[in-house]
Short mmCIF file of C-alpha atoms in Angstrom, two decimals:
data_model
loop_
_atom_site.label_atom_id
_atom_site.label_comp_id
_atom_site.label_asym_id
_atom_site.label_seq_id
_atom_site.Cartn_x
_atom_site.Cartn_y
_atom_site.Cartn_z
CA MET A 226 21.30 -8.53 2.07
CA THR A 227 23.27 -4.69 1.69
CA THR A 228 22.18 -2.36 4.25
CA PRO A 229 19.51 0.28 2.66
CA PRO A 230 20.37 3.35 1.64
CA GLY A 231 18.86 5.49 4.31
CA ALA A 232 19.43 3.45 7.31
CA GLN A 233 20.42 3.66 10.51
CA GLY A 234 24.84 4.30 9.84
CA ASN A 235 23.81 6.22 6.50
CA PRO A 236 26.75 8.29 6.21
CA SER A 237 25.08 11.30 5.03
CA ASP A 238 22.76 11.52 8.97
CA GLY A 239 26.69 11.13 10.04
CA PRO A 240 27.85 8.92 12.58
CA ASP A 241 27.40 11.66 15.42
CA GLU A 242 24.48 13.72 14.20
CA PRO A 243 21.59 14.24 17.08
CA ARG A 244 18.31 12.99 16.09
CA PRO A 245 16.27 16.33 17.90
CA ASP A 246 12.75 14.91 16.58
CA ARG A 247 12.90 10.65 17.53
CA TRP A 248 11.02 11.15 20.41
CA SER A 249 9.54 14.68 19.68
CA ASP A 250 6.11 14.04 19.51
CA LEU A 251 5.73 10.98 22.52
CA GLY A 252 2.24 10.34 21.11
CA ARG A 253 3.99 9.32 17.99
CA PRO A 254 6.77 6.79 19.27
CA PRO A 255 8.57 4.65 16.80
CA LEU A 256 8.62 1.62 15.43
CA ASN A 257 10.37 -1.39 17.13
CA ALA A 258 12.53 -3.07 14.51
CA ALA A 259 13.94 -6.18 16.63
CA ALA A 260 10.25 -7.07 17.82
CA LEU A 261 9.04 -6.81 13.92
CA ARG A 262 12.03 -8.42 13.11
CA ARG A 263 11.25 -11.39 15.96
CA ALA A 264 7.53 -11.21 14.75
CA LEU A 265 7.58 -11.06 11.22
CA VAL A 266 11.06 -13.21 10.09
CA ARG A 267 10.64 -17.18 10.41
CA ASP A 268 11.90 -20.49 8.62
CA GLY A 269 9.40 -21.10 5.88
CA GLY A 270 7.70 -17.38 6.42
CA LEU A 271 7.67 -14.94 3.13
CA TRP A 272 9.02 -12.10 5.49
CA SER A 273 12.44 -12.57 4.97
CA GLU A 274 14.23 -8.83 6.47
CA VAL A 275 12.78 -5.79 8.31
CA ASP A 276 14.36 -2.85 7.98
CA VAL A 277 13.47 0.79 9.29
CA VAL A 278 15.03 3.48 8.22
CA GLN A 279 14.83 7.25 9.90
CA ARG A 280 14.56 9.40 6.85
CA THR A 281 14.28 8.39 3.37
CA GLY A 282 13.30 9.38 -0.12
CA SER A 283 11.02 6.83 -1.00
CA THR A 284 10.76 2.88 0.12
CA ASN A 285 10.12 2.14 -3.03
CA SER A 286 12.73 3.90 -5.25
CA ASP A 287 15.86 2.49 -2.38
CA LEU A 288 13.93 -1.09 -2.97
CA VAL A 289 13.62 -0.84 -6.73
CA ALA A 290 17.38 -0.33 -7.13
CA LEU A 291 18.35 -2.92 -4.80
CA ALA A 292 16.19 -5.53 -6.55
CA THR A 293 17.49 -4.50 -9.99
CA ASP A 294 20.89 -4.88 -8.36
CA GLU A 295 20.06 -8.37 -6.82
CA LYS A 296 20.34 -7.20 -3.93
CA ALA A 297 17.30 -7.54 -2.37
CA ASP A 298 15.65 -11.24 -1.95
CA GLU A 299 11.95 -11.70 -1.62
CA GLY A 300 10.77 -11.13 0.87
CA VAL A 301 12.63 -7.76 2.14
CA VAL A 302 10.16 -5.14 3.53
CA LEU A 303 12.08 -2.01 4.14
CA VAL A 304 9.58 0.86 6.69
CA ALA A 305 10.75 4.70 7.04
CA GLU A 306 9.57 6.45 9.44
CA GLU A 307 8.95 9.68 7.40
CA GLN A 308 9.64 10.28 3.82
CA ASN A 309 10.38 13.50 1.32
CA ALA A 310 9.78 12.15 -1.52
CA GLY A 311 6.89 9.42 -1.45
CA ARG A 312 5.35 8.47 -4.36
CA GLY A 313 2.27 7.21 -5.43
CA ARG A 314 0.62 6.75 -8.63
CA LEU A 315 1.36 8.87 -11.56
CA ASP A 316 4.01 10.67 -10.04
CA ARG A 317 1.85 12.01 -7.38
CA GLN A 318 4.06 13.04 -3.70
CA TRP A 319 2.39 11.30 -0.73
CA THR A 320 4.22 13.49 2.46
CA ALA A 321 2.98 13.14 6.10
CA PRO A 322 5.03 13.98 10.06
CA ALA A 323 7.48 11.78 11.33
CA ARG A 324 5.89 8.44 12.88
CA SER A 325 2.30 9.89 11.74
CA GLY A 326 1.07 7.00 9.46
CA LEU A 327 3.64 3.84 7.73
CA PHE A 328 5.09 4.27 4.72
CA PHE A 329 6.75 0.83 3.65
CA SER A 330 7.33 -0.72 0.79
CA VAL A 331 7.85 -5.03 0.26
CA LEU A 332 9.95 -6.87 -2.69
CA LEU A 333 7.64 -9.77 -4.31
CA ARG A 334 9.61 -12.38 -7.26
CA PRO A 335 6.02 -14.33 -8.17
CA THR A 336 7.74 -17.17 -9.56
CA GLY A 337 5.25 -19.92 -11.41
CA VAL A 338 2.59 -16.95 -11.71
CA PRO A 339 2.30 -15.45 -15.50
CA VAL A 340 3.77 -12.20 -16.19
CA GLU A 341 -0.16 -11.02 -17.00
CA ARG A 342 -1.51 -11.45 -13.69
CA TRP A 343 1.18 -9.71 -11.99
CA GLY A 344 -1.36 -6.67 -12.10
CA TRP A 345 -3.24 -8.23 -9.75
CA LEU A 346 -0.87 -7.74 -6.31
CA PRO A 347 -2.30 -4.34 -6.06
CA LEU A 348 -5.53 -4.85 -5.81
CA LEU A 349 -4.67 -8.39 -3.68
CA THR A 350 -2.37 -5.83 -1.32
CA GLY A 351 -5.36 -3.64 -0.87
CA VAL A 352 -7.52 -6.38 -0.11
CA ALA A 353 -4.77 -7.43 2.13
CA VAL A 354 -4.91 -4.08 4.10
CA ALA A 355 -8.38 -3.55 4.30
CA THR A 356 -8.52 -7.04 5.64
CA ALA A 357 -5.99 -6.19 7.98
CA LEU A 358 -7.60 -2.68 8.96
CA SER A 359 -10.57 -4.26 9.65
CA LYS A 360 -10.32 -6.51 11.78
CA VAL A 361 -6.76 -5.04 14.22
CA ALA A 362 -8.46 -1.44 14.27
CA GLY A 363 -11.88 -1.88 14.10
CA VAL A 364 -12.06 0.32 11.16
CA ASP A 365 -14.68 -0.92 8.61
CA THR A 366 -12.03 -0.12 5.00
CA ALA A 367 -13.01 -0.20 1.91
CA LEU A 368 -11.18 -0.60 -1.48
CA LYS A 369 -11.30 2.74 -4.63
CA TRP A 370 -10.68 1.15 -7.78
CA PRO A 371 -7.32 0.57 -8.40
CA ASN A 372 -5.44 1.35 -5.08
CA ASP A 373 -6.63 3.30 -2.50
CA LEU A 374 -8.01 2.68 0.55
CA LEU A 375 -11.07 4.58 1.98
CA VAL A 376 -11.89 5.18 5.85
CA THR A 377 -15.28 6.29 7.07
CA VAL A 378 -14.71 10.50 8.87
CA GLY A 379 -18.10 11.74 10.76
CA GLY A 380 -19.76 10.68 7.68
CA GLU A 381 -18.06 11.25 4.95
CA GLU A 382 -15.26 8.97 2.43
CA ARG A 383 -12.33 9.86 2.93
CA LYS A 384 -9.10 8.44 1.37
CA THR A 385 -6.69 7.15 3.96
CA GLY A 386 -3.97 5.61 2.06
CA GLY A 387 -2.78 3.96 -0.89
CA ILE A 388 -0.63 1.43 -3.14
CA LEU A 389 2.17 1.46 -5.64
CA ALA A 390 3.44 -1.27 -7.82
CA GLU A 391 6.57 -1.00 -9.73
CA ARG A 392 8.57 -3.88 -11.70
CA ALA A 393 11.82 -4.30 -10.29
CA GLY A 394 14.40 -5.88 -12.95
CA ASN A 395 13.02 -9.04 -15.11
CA ASP A 396 11.38 -10.86 -11.87
CA ALA A 397 10.50 -8.73 -9.03
CA VAL A 398 7.62 -6.29 -7.92
CA VAL A 399 8.05 -3.64 -5.57
CA VAL A 400 4.59 -2.81 -3.63
CA GLY A 401 4.84 0.25 -1.59
CA ILE A 402 2.31 1.29 0.90
CA GLY A 403 1.17 4.01 3.04
CA ILE A 404 -1.60 4.32 5.74
CA ASN A 405 -1.97 7.19 7.65
CA VAL A 406 -2.32 6.95 10.96
CA THR A 407 -2.17 9.46 13.82
CA LEU A 408 -3.14 12.43 11.02
CA ARG A 409 -4.71 15.55 12.69
CA GLU A 410 -7.28 17.08 10.54
CA ASP A 411 -5.09 20.03 10.61
CA GLU A 412 -2.58 17.60 9.26
CA LEU A 413 -4.14 16.40 6.36
CA PRO A 414 -2.18 16.97 2.97
CA VAL A 415 -5.70 18.03 0.93
CA PRO A 416 -9.40 17.58 1.50
CA GLY A 417 -10.81 14.71 1.06
CA ALA A 418 -7.80 12.92 2.95
CA GLY A 419 -8.48 10.93 6.74
CA SER A 420 -6.84 8.84 8.95
CA LEU A 421 -7.57 6.03 11.10
CA ALA A 422 -7.95 7.58 14.24
CA LEU A 423 -10.20 9.82 12.45
CA ALA A 424 -11.79 7.57 11.58
CA GLY A 425 -12.56 5.98 15.01
CA ALA A 426 -9.50 3.44 14.96
CA THR A 427 -9.19 0.85 18.35
CA THR A 428 -6.21 1.21 17.77
CA THR A 429 -3.16 3.44 16.57
CA ASP A 430 -0.36 1.38 17.45
CA ARG A 431 2.21 1.54 14.71
CA ASP A 432 3.42 -1.99 14.94
CA THR A 433 0.15 -3.79 15.70
CA VAL A 434 -1.09 -2.37 13.00
CA LEU A 435 2.24 -3.34 10.66
CA ARG A 436 1.97 -6.86 12.21
CA ALA A 437 -1.03 -7.54 11.25
CA VAL A 438 -0.91 -5.60 7.16
CA LEU A 439 2.07 -7.93 6.80
CA ARG A 440 0.53 -10.86 8.46
CA SER A 441 -2.38 -10.63 5.95
CA LEU A 442 -0.62 -10.07 2.95
CA GLU A 443 1.63 -12.94 3.02
CA GLN A 444 -1.46 -15.07 3.25
CA TRP A 445 -3.11 -13.38 1.07
CA TYR A 446 0.35 -13.56 -1.97
CA GLU A 447 0.79 -17.36 -0.75
CA LYS A 448 -2.93 -18.21 -1.77
CA TRP A 449 -2.81 -16.41 -4.61
CA ARG A 450 0.72 -18.11 -5.63
CA ALA A 451 -0.60 -21.30 -4.99
CA ALA A 452 -3.47 -20.81 -7.18
CA GLY A 453 -1.29 -19.49 -10.30
CA GLY A 454 -2.42 -15.78 -10.00
CA ASP A 455 -5.86 -17.47 -10.71
CA PRO A 456 -7.85 -14.30 -9.27
CA ALA A 457 -10.59 -16.82 -9.67
CA ALA A 458 -9.34 -19.90 -7.85
CA SER A 459 -7.74 -17.80 -4.98
CA GLY A 460 -11.12 -15.63 -3.98
CA LEU A 461 -9.23 -13.08 -4.82
CA GLN A 462 -11.55 -11.52 -7.13
CA GLU A 463 -14.88 -12.18 -5.23
CA THR A 464 -13.62 -10.43 -2.44
CA TYR A 465 -11.70 -7.51 -3.89
CA ALA A 466 -14.98 -7.28 -5.65
CA ALA A 467 -17.43 -7.62 -1.89
CA GLY A 468 -14.77 -5.09 -0.85
CA CYS A 469 -14.63 -2.25 -3.54
CA ALA A 470 -16.94 0.65 -3.11
CA THR A 471 -16.60 1.95 -6.67
CA LEU A 472 -18.35 -0.94 -8.34
CA GLY A 473 -22.17 0.09 -7.91
CA ARG A 474 -21.51 3.50 -9.15
CA VAL A 475 -21.77 5.71 -11.27
CA VAL A 476 -18.02 7.58 -12.28
CA ARG A 477 -16.08 8.47 -14.54
CA ALA A 478 -12.58 7.47 -15.11
CA GLU A 479 -9.57 9.81 -16.22
CA LEU A 480 -7.49 8.08 -18.88
CA PRO A 481 -3.84 8.94 -20.16
CA GLY A 482 -3.93 11.72 -22.95
CA GLY A 483 -6.41 13.54 -21.56
CA THR A 484 -9.43 10.94 -22.56
CA SER A 485 -12.37 10.29 -20.02
CA ILE A 486 -15.36 7.75 -19.94
CA THR A 487 -18.45 8.12 -17.90
CA GLY A 488 -20.90 4.65 -16.79
CA GLU A 489 -21.57 2.51 -13.97
CA ALA A 490 -18.53 0.57 -12.77
CA VAL A 491 -20.32 -2.56 -12.98
CA ALA A 492 -17.25 -5.42 -12.47
CA VAL A 493 -13.59 -5.79 -11.45
CA ASP A 494 -12.86 -8.59 -14.58
CA GLY A 495 -10.65 -11.52 -14.81
CA ASP A 496 -7.35 -9.25 -16.00
CA GLY A 497 -8.03 -6.44 -12.69
CA ARG A 498 -9.73 -4.08 -14.96
CA LEU A 499 -12.59 -2.11 -14.22
CA VAL A 500 -15.41 -3.12 -16.78
CA LEU A 501 -17.92 0.68 -17.08
CA ALA A 502 -21.54 0.27 -18.53
CA THR A 503 -21.85 3.72 -20.35
CA GLU A 504 -24.69 5.53 -22.13
CA GLU A 505 -24.75 4.12 -25.33
CA GLY A 506 -24.77 0.53 -24.18
CA VAL A 507 -21.21 -0.43 -24.44
CA GLN A 508 -19.29 -2.15 -22.04
CA GLN A 509 -16.11 -0.61 -21.70
CA PRO A 510 -13.27 -1.95 -19.28
CA VAL A 511 -10.72 0.05 -18.18
CA GLY A 512 -7.08 -0.37 -16.62
CA ALA A 513 -5.47 2.31 -15.74
CA GLY A 514 -6.50 5.40 -14.72
CA ASP A 515 -7.97 7.77 -12.14
CA ILE A 516 -11.58 7.04 -10.48
CA VAL A 517 -13.62 9.60 -9.89
CA HIS A 518 -16.74 8.47 -7.97
CA LEU A 519 -19.89 11.08 -9.50
CA ARG A 520 -22.46 9.70 -6.99
CA PRO A 521 -22.60 6.97 -4.27
CA ALA A 522 -23.66 3.07 -5.05
#
């Protein structure tokens, strides 16, 4: 593949420009790109390339551009040590100090899976990430529908990560993942944010965490694709529901267009939509929107 924007050797950085921030925080060492490639890229595996760039605007935007121009194969992973225009859902900004988290995107081409099932990819990614974080970092990670990763800090539920999936051309999806790893209280961007460190993670080694997340994502993606994207047959729908902190709660769904629906979240249906039971006795599926947890399950 071609070198992604922002990669080492990017002319915008200048060949002799010093990088005074590379080791400015010894508690946040840079990722080891060569070691990541050795660990993750293998014959017959999903991951075909792992690139680590020092900084970029958005790894999602970079990969979407490459995929749209047919310059990237399935399985490309693009990681940024720092993003200055990272995006969440609804074009919200995602910013954090350099090397304080994992900010990366992956390119998937789910051939053999009907397009109408591609909407499960962000939910699948959530399951994969939560599974990996619980296993490798000892952090109980819950999922807030549709794409937030929640951890508990001081008895309070906080968002420590998010997922953004975007179409790229006719046959590809780029999935972006952001995880706060070592952010301290005084660095949190908004109230309600958290990090693995604040949640008492047993490890905050980003190489270790990234490897675990990508291996888990590969396993879930291959299982889902082998089932033709069927969320029930692949076990994805059941596993997502089991780890979803939104189910069983009274929530408010703030919908596009400025309207909202309030009700109890009772299920995630076969299309990945959140089903709300309203006071009027109607079960209303929600396919897109912001979800506000109004009270605990």
